[in-house]
Coordinates of C-alpha atoms in Angstrom, one line a residue:
Chain A
M253 CA 140.1 37.9 109.1
I254 CA 139.9 34.1 109.3
R255 CA 141.6 34.2 112.7
R256 CA 138.9 36.7 114.0
L257 CA 136.1 34.5 112.7
S258 CA 137.6 31.5 114.3
L259 CA 137.9 33.4 117.6
A260 CA 134.3 34.5 117.4
L261 CA 133.2 30.9 116.6
V262 CA 135.1 29.6 119.6
L263 CA 133.5 32.3 121.8
V264 CA 130.0 31.4 120.6
L265 CA 130.5 27.6 120.7
A266 CA 132.4 27.3 124.0
P267 CA 129.5 28.0 126.3
A268 CA 127.3 25.7 124.2
A269 CA 129.8 23.0 124.5
V270 CA 129.9 23.5 128.2
M271 CA 126.1 23.2 128.4
F272 CA 126.1 20.1 126.3
G273 CA 128.9 18.6 128.3
A274 CA 126.9 19.2 131.5
A275 CA 123.8 17.7 129.9
D276 CA 125.9 14.8 128.7
G277 CA 126.1 13.2 132.1
S278 CA 129.2 15.0 133.4
W279 CA 127.6 14.9 136.8
M280 CA 128.4 11.2 136.9
R281 CA 132.1 12.1 137.3
N282 CA 131.3 13.8 140.6
V283 CA 129.7 10.7 142.2
P284 CA 131.9 9.3 145.0
A285 CA 132.8 5.6 144.7
R286 CA 130.9 4.8 147.9
D287 CA 127.7 6.3 146.4
H288 CA 128.3 4.8 143.0
E289 CA 128.2 1.3 144.4
K290 CA 125.0 1.7 146.4
V291 CA 122.3 -0.8 145.5
S292 CA 118.5 -0.3 145.9
P293 CA 117.1 -2.2 148.8
Y294 CA 114.0 -2.9 146.7
G295 CA 115.7 -4.5 143.7
G296 CA 113.0 -5.0 141.0
Q297 CA 110.1 -5.5 143.5
D298 CA 106.7 -4.9 141.8
D299 CA 105.4 -2.9 144.7
A300 CA 108.4 -0.6 144.7
I301 CA 108.1 0.0 141.0
A302 CA 104.4 0.8 141.3
A303 CA 105.1 3.2 144.2
G304 CA 108.0 4.7 142.3
R305 CA 105.7 5.3 139.3
R306 CA 103.3 7.2 141.5
I307 CA 106.0 9.4 143.0
F308 CA 107.4 10.0 139.5
V309 CA 104.1 11.1 138.1
D310 CA 103.5 13.4 141.1
R311 CA 106.9 15.0 141.4
C312 CA 109.0 14.4 138.2
S313 CA 106.7 14.2 135.2
H314 CA 106.1 17.9 134.8
C315 CA 109.8 18.2 133.8
H316 CA 110.6 14.8 132.4
G317 CA 107.3 13.8 130.8
E318 CA 104.5 11.5 131.9
D319 CA 106.5 8.4 130.8
A320 CA 110.0 9.8 131.3
E321 CA 110.2 10.6 127.6
G322 CA 111.6 14.1 128.4
T323 CA 110.2 17.5 127.5
K324 CA 111.3 20.4 125.4
K325 CA 113.7 21.6 128.1
R326 CA 114.4 18.5 130.2
P327 CA 116.1 15.2 129.3
P328 CA 114.4 11.9 128.8
L329 CA 115.1 9.3 131.4
K330 CA 114.8 6.3 129.1
S331 CA 118.2 7.3 127.7
E332 CA 121.2 5.0 127.4
R333 CA 122.9 7.1 130.2
V334 CA 120.1 6.6 132.8
Q335 CA 119.3 3.0 131.8
H336 CA 122.7 1.5 131.4
Q337 CA 125.6 3.9 132.2
A338 CA 124.4 5.2 135.5
T339 CA 124.2 2.7 138.4
E340 CA 121.3 2.8 140.9
G341 CA 123.8 4.5 143.3
D342 CA 124.6 7.2 140.8
L343 CA 120.9 8.0 140.3
H344 CA 120.4 8.1 144.1
W345 CA 123.3 10.5 144.4
L346 CA 121.8 12.7 141.7
L347 CA 118.4 12.8 143.3
V348 CA 119.9 13.7 146.7
N349 CA 122.2 16.4 145.5
G350 CA 120.5 17.6 142.3
N351 CA 122.4 19.4 139.6
M352 CA 121.4 22.8 140.6
K353 CA 123.4 24.8 138.1
K354 CA 121.5 23.0 135.4
G355 CA 118.1 23.3 137.0
M356 CA 117.7 19.9 138.6
P357 CA 116.7 20.4 142.2
S358 CA 117.8 18.3 145.2
W359 CA 115.1 15.8 146.2
A360 CA 116.6 15.2 149.6
R361 CA 113.3 16.3 151.0
L362 CA 111.9 12.9 150.1
P363 CA 112.8 10.0 152.4
D364 CA 115.5 7.6 151.1
Q365 CA 112.9 4.9 150.7
Q366 CA 110.9 7.0 148.2
L367 CA 114.1 7.9 146.3
W368 CA 114.9 4.2 145.9
Q369 CA 111.3 3.5 144.8
V370 CA 111.7 6.1 142.1
I371 CA 114.9 4.5 141.0
S372 CA 113.3 1.1 140.9
Y373 CA 110.7 2.6 138.5
L374 CA 113.2 4.3 136.3
K375 CA 115.3 1.2 136.0
S376 CA 112.2 -0.8 135.1
L377 CA 111.7 1.3 132.0
R378 CA 114.6 -0.4 130.1
Q379 CA 112.7 -3.7 129.9
Chain B
M58 CA 109.3 26.1 152.9
K59 CA 105.9 26.7 154.5
V60 CA 102.2 26.5 153.8
L61 CA 99.1 28.7 153.0
S62 CA 96.2 29.4 150.5
C63 CA 93.8 31.4 148.4
N64 CA 91.0 31.0 150.9
R65 CA 88.5 33.4 152.1
F66 CA 89.5 35.3 155.2
A67 CA 87.5 34.1 158.2
T68 CA 85.7 37.3 159.0
T69 CA 82.1 38.3 159.4
D70 CA 82.9 41.3 157.2
G71 CA 83.9 39.1 154.3
L72 CA 87.2 39.5 152.5
I73 CA 89.7 42.1 153.5
P74 CA 88.7 44.6 150.7
S75 CA 92.1 45.3 149.3
M76 CA 92.9 41.6 149.1
R77 CA 89.8 40.7 147.0
P78 CA 91.5 41.0 143.6
V79 CA 94.4 38.8 144.8
V80 CA 92.0 36.1 146.1
V81 CA 90.0 36.1 142.9
L82 CA 93.3 35.7 141.0
C83 CA 94.2 32.8 143.3
L84 CA 90.9 31.1 142.7
F85 CA 91.3 31.5 138.9
V86 CA 94.8 30.0 139.0
A87 CA 93.7 27.2 141.2
V88 CA 90.8 26.3 139.0
F89 CA 92.4 26.6 135.6
I90 CA 96.0 25.5 136.0
G91 CA 97.3 22.1 137.0
A92 CA 99.1 21.4 140.1
S93 CA 102.0 19.4 141.4
R94 CA 102.9 18.0 144.8
A95 CA 105.9 19.2 146.7
Q96 CA 106.2 17.5 150.0
E97 CA 105.7 20.7 152.1
R98 CA 107.1 20.9 155.5
P99 CA 104.5 21.6 158.1
Y100 CA 106.3 24.6 159.6
F101 CA 104.7 28.0 160.1
V102 CA 107.5 30.2 161.3
T103 CA 110.7 28.1 160.6
Y104 CA 112.2 27.9 157.1
S105 CA 113.8 24.7 156.0
H106 CA 116.7 24.7 153.5
E107 CA 114.5 23.2 150.8
M108 CA 113.9 25.6 147.9
E109 CA 110.9 25.9 145.6
E110 CA 111.4 23.8 142.5
P111 CA 112.5 26.0 139.6
G112 CA 109.6 27.3 137.5
N113 CA 107.0 26.3 140.1
L114 CA 104.7 28.8 141.8
E115 CA 103.3 28.1 145.2
I116 CA 100.4 30.1 146.5
E117 CA 100.0 29.9 150.2
F118 CA 97.6 31.3 152.8
F119 CA 98.5 31.3 156.5
S120 CA 96.4 32.4 159.4
V121 CA 97.0 32.7 163.1
L122 CA 94.2 33.0 165.7
G123 CA 95.0 34.3 169.1
K124 CA 93.7 36.3 172.1
P125 CA 96.0 38.2 174.4
P126 CA 94.8 38.5 178.0
A127 CA 92.8 41.7 178.4
G128 CA 92.8 42.2 174.6
N129 CA 90.7 41.4 171.7
R130 CA 90.7 38.1 169.7
F131 CA 92.5 38.5 166.4
I132 CA 93.3 36.7 163.1
G133 CA 96.5 37.6 161.3
S134 CA 96.8 36.3 157.8
N135 CA 99.0 36.5 154.8
I136 CA 98.9 35.3 151.2
E137 CA 102.3 34.3 149.8
F138 CA 103.5 33.8 146.2
E139 CA 106.6 31.7 146.2
Y140 CA 108.4 31.2 143.0
G141 CA 111.4 29.0 142.2
V142 CA 113.7 31.3 140.1
T143 CA 116.4 28.6 139.9
A144 CA 117.2 25.5 141.9
W145 CA 119.3 27.7 144.3
W146 CA 117.2 30.9 144.4
T147 CA 113.6 31.2 145.6
S148 CA 111.7 34.5 145.7
E149 CA 108.6 35.2 147.7
F150 CA 106.1 38.0 147.9
Y151 CA 103.6 38.4 150.8
L152 CA 100.5 40.4 151.4
D153 CA 99.4 40.7 155.0
G154 CA 96.1 41.6 156.7
Q155 CA 94.5 41.2 160.0
I156 CA 91.1 41.2 161.7
T157 CA 90.6 42.3 165.3
Q158 CA 87.4 41.6 167.1
H159 CA 85.5 44.7 168.2
D160 CA 87.9 46.8 166.1
S161 CA 88.5 46.5 162.3
T162 CA 89.7 44.5 159.4
I163 CA 92.8 46.0 157.7
F164 CA 95.5 45.4 155.1
T165 CA 98.7 45.6 157.0
G166 CA 101.4 45.7 154.3
Y167 CA 103.7 43.6 152.1
R168 CA 107.0 41.7 152.3
W169 CA 109.4 40.6 149.7
E170 CA 112.0 38.0 150.5
N171 CA 114.7 36.1 148.6
R172 CA 116.5 32.9 149.7
F173 CA 119.8 31.8 148.3
R174 CA 121.4 28.4 148.7
P175 CA 125.2 29.0 148.5
L176 CA 126.2 25.3 148.6
L177 CA 124.9 23.5 145.6
R178 CA 125.0 20.0 147.0
E179 CA 123.4 18.3 150.0
H180 CA 125.5 18.2 153.1
W181 CA 124.9 17.1 156.7
I182 CA 123.9 20.7 157.4
N183 CA 122.8 23.1 154.6
P184 CA 122.9 26.8 154.9
V185 CA 120.5 29.2 153.2
I186 CA 120.8 33.0 153.2
Y187 CA 117.4 34.8 153.6
I188 CA 117.0 38.5 152.9
E189 CA 113.6 40.3 153.4
F190 CA 112.3 43.8 153.1
E191 CA 108.9 44.5 154.7
N192 CA 106.7 47.5 154.9
T193 CA 103.9 46.8 157.4
S194 CA 101.9 48.4 160.2
A195 CA 99.7 46.9 162.9
D196 CA 100.8 43.4 161.6
K197 CA 99.5 40.4 163.6
A198 CA 100.5 37.6 161.3
L199 CA 103.3 36.6 163.7
R200 CA 105.6 35.2 160.9
E201 CA 108.5 35.7 163.3
V202 CA 109.1 36.8 166.8
V203 CA 112.1 39.1 167.4
G204 CA 113.5 41.5 170.0
H205 CA 111.0 42.1 172.8
D206 CA 107.9 41.3 170.8
G207 CA 105.2 40.3 173.3
R208 CA 101.6 40.1 174.1
D209 CA 101.4 43.8 175.0
D210 CA 102.0 44.6 171.3
F211 CA 98.5 43.2 170.6
L212 CA 96.6 45.5 173.0
E213 CA 96.8 48.6 170.9
S214 CA 93.8 49.5 168.7
N215 CA 94.3 49.1 164.9
A216 CA 93.9 52.9 164.4
A217 CA 96.8 53.6 166.9
A218 CA 99.0 50.7 165.7
R219 CA 98.7 51.8 162.1
Q220 CA 100.5 55.1 162.9
D221 CA 103.6 53.1 163.5
K222 CA 105.0 52.2 160.0
E223 CA 107.6 49.4 160.1
R224 CA 110.0 49.4 157.2
E225 CA 112.3 46.6 158.1
L226 CA 115.2 44.6 156.7
E227 CA 115.3 41.1 158.0
L228 CA 118.2 38.7 157.6
K229 CA 118.1 35.0 158.5
L230 CA 120.6 32.2 158.4
I231 CA 118.6 29.1 157.7
L232 CA 120.3 25.8 158.6
G233 CA 118.7 22.5 157.6
S234 CA 119.4 18.8 157.7
N235 CA 117.7 15.7 156.5
Y236 CA 118.4 12.5 158.4
H237 CA 116.6 9.2 158.2
G238 CA 113.4 10.8 157.1
W239 CA 113.6 13.6 159.6
N240 CA 114.0 17.3 158.7
I241 CA 115.6 19.4 161.3
S242 CA 115.7 23.2 160.7
E243 CA 117.2 26.1 162.6
N244 CA 116.8 29.8 161.8
I245 CA 118.8 32.6 163.3
I246 CA 117.0 36.0 162.8
A247 CA 118.3 39.5 162.8
E248 CA 115.9 42.4 162.0
K249 CA 116.5 46.1 161.6
N250 CA 113.8 48.8 161.5
L251 CA 115.2 51.2 158.9
S252 CA 114.2 54.1 161.1
N253 CA 116.8 54.6 163.7
E254 CA 116.1 51.5 165.9
P255 CA 118.6 48.8 167.1
W256 CA 119.0 45.4 165.5
E257 CA 116.6 42.8 167.0
F258 CA 117.2 39.1 167.2
G259 CA 115.2 35.9 167.3
Y260 CA 115.3 32.2 166.6
A261 CA 113.1 29.4 165.3
V262 CA 113.7 25.7 165.3
A263 CA 111.6 22.8 164.1
A264 CA 111.7 19.1 163.2
S265 CA 109.3 17.0 161.3
R266 CA 108.9 13.6 159.6
P267 CA 106.4 11.9 157.3
L268 CA 104.3 9.3 159.2
S269 CA 105.4 6.7 156.6
L270 CA 108.8 6.8 154.9
A271 CA 108.0 4.5 152.0
A272 CA 105.2 5.4 149.5
S273 CA 102.3 3.1 149.0
A274 CA 102.0 1.1 145.7
H275 CA 98.4 2.2 145.4
N276 CA 96.7 5.5 145.1
C277 CA 95.6 6.7 148.5
T278 CA 94.4 9.9 150.1
F279 CA 95.0 9.3 153.8
C280 CA 98.0 7.0 153.9
G281 CA 100.9 7.7 156.2
E282 CA 103.2 9.2 153.5
K283 CA 100.6 12.0 153.0
F284 CA 101.0 13.2 156.6
Q285 CA 103.9 14.9 158.2
A286 CA 104.1 15.6 161.9
G287 CA 106.6 17.5 164.1
A288 CA 107.2 20.3 166.5
E289 CA 108.2 24.0 166.3
M290 CA 109.6 26.5 168.8
Y291 CA 110.4 30.1 168.3
G292 CA 111.0 33.3 170.2
G293 CA 112.8 36.6 170.6
L294 CA 116.3 37.2 171.8
G295 CA 116.3 40.9 172.7
D296 CA 118.1 43.5 170.8
R297 CA 121.6 44.9 170.3
Y298 CA 121.5 46.7 173.7
S299 CA 119.7 43.9 175.7
F300 CA 120.5 40.6 174.1
G301 CA 119.0 37.5 175.9
T302 CA 115.7 36.1 176.9
H303 CA 114.7 38.7 179.5
L304 CA 111.3 40.2 178.6
T305 CA 111.0 38.1 175.4
S306 CA 108.2 35.8 174.3
H307 CA 108.5 32.2 173.2
Y308 CA 106.2 29.6 171.7
L309 CA 106.2 25.8 171.3
G310 CA 103.7 23.5 169.6
P311 CA 103.1 20.4 167.6
L312 CA 102.6 20.5 163.9
I313 CA 100.8 18.4 161.3
N314 CA 100.1 18.7 157.6
W315 CA 98.3 16.6 155.1
E316 CA 99.0 16.5 151.4
G317 CA 95.7 16.4 149.7
P318 CA 94.7 15.7 146.1
N319 CA 95.6 18.1 143.3
G320 CA 98.6 19.8 144.8
M321 CA 96.9 21.1 147.9
T322 CA 98.4 20.9 151.4
L323 CA 96.6 21.7 154.7
S324 CA 98.5 22.5 157.9
F325 CA 97.6 23.0 161.5
S326 CA 99.4 23.8 164.7
P327 CA 98.2 24.7 168.2
Q328 CA 101.0 26.7 169.8
F329 CA 101.5 27.6 173.4
G330 CA 103.2 30.6 175.0
L331 CA 106.0 29.6 177.3
N332 CA 106.1 32.6 179.6
N333 CA 103.9 35.4 180.8
Y334 CA 105.2 37.7 178.1
S335 CA 103.7 35.5 175.4
I336 CA 100.1 35.1 174.2
P337 CA 98.9 32.0 176.0
R338 CA 97.6 30.1 172.9
L339 CA 97.9 30.5 169.2
Y340 CA 96.1 28.4 166.6
R341 CA 97.8 28.4 163.2
F342 CA 96.2 27.2 159.9
G343 CA 97.6 27.0 156.5
V344 CA 96.7 26.0 153.0
S345 CA 99.1 25.8 150.1
Y346 CA 98.7 25.1 146.4
E347 CA 101.5 24.5 144.0
I348 CA 101.4 25.2 140.3
D349 CA 104.1 23.4 138.3
Q350 CA 106.1 25.1 135.5
L351 CA 104.0 28.2 135.5
F352 CA 105.5 30.0 132.5
S353 CA 105.8 26.9 130.4
R354 CA 102.0 26.8 130.3
F355 CA 101.8 30.0 128.3
H356 CA 103.8 29.0 125.3
R357 CA 103.4 26.2 122.7
G358 CA 105.1 22.9 123.4
A359 CA 104.4 23.1 127.1
P360 CA 104.7 19.8 129.0

């Protein structure tokens, strides 16, 4: 009986664990070293942060919240993972490729310059 | 992705009657629901590999104005509802209509298409599989050119053309690349009328780029990043028994679009027939409106 219950518990929890694992930044393991090391050409420039904020509000805020605080279904971007664990290059890789199995679309439709501007804005949120 | 709207059809008779409820619904949606911006490509015929964002609904209206030699001027239009089911699957439903001068205004049918992106990461070239079923007659929207489609198809009266029901399966291989701000898209088209007719083939290629690659730090309506310009070419490639460019029509033209405030995008393209089998000039207009996270708006805790 206990064995059956354990099996049922594993079957129920395994998919949930996979989902949490994916939402736990597992995408970062897929970033190639070359992309991981990329650095924003804009650094912390005020104009780039302001432009990135505009792009974020237009294109990202309906999923991630007006101030990147996250919504019911989508993660916050003020998190430890985005602000400290992920490099600018990691975030650029994620924006270009998306995480389509988990609902994050590719934003390769935006020019590279605009992607870096968004990343400048996101990284400015930790201050 | 492409462009269109919920506008009024440009006709002296008013709206195409059977499309009135749809247009009223579009206006309701446009007025009462918020919008997002999606960086639409300015293409009218060519599909890019970029999918609709998951949960977003795009309402689009496309029109083409043309006049075949020795024929009547026409406006072919369609309303499209494009929904992002997932990040790799987009579904779209079309309602088509047309107006022919000195003839009539008619509803010409519907189409339903699905696009699937098999590779879930961005590569130097990205394939998308497109599958469409259409049930139309006397259609003049010119959403694609295949087989031996040509200007003579536009000379028949609407009453006569409506007798010919076209129930067709259309497959496309969409290939797209983004490179240094440019989008380059190629479509290979195969279409089969489900009554006993041969496969017909066609192509469409396009390229476009925003006028400015970096965004402005200040709010602006007419700055370079809000405009995209490019060019599009498409045409028929014969059918299974006569593959090639003999007796086929081809068009080429520049494209431009403008991303206006509140999620609206306007597009325009004058297009030119490249041989005597084509209509000499076509003028295409489009308006699109994107509604973000459609279904989240109908339950509590919506963003």
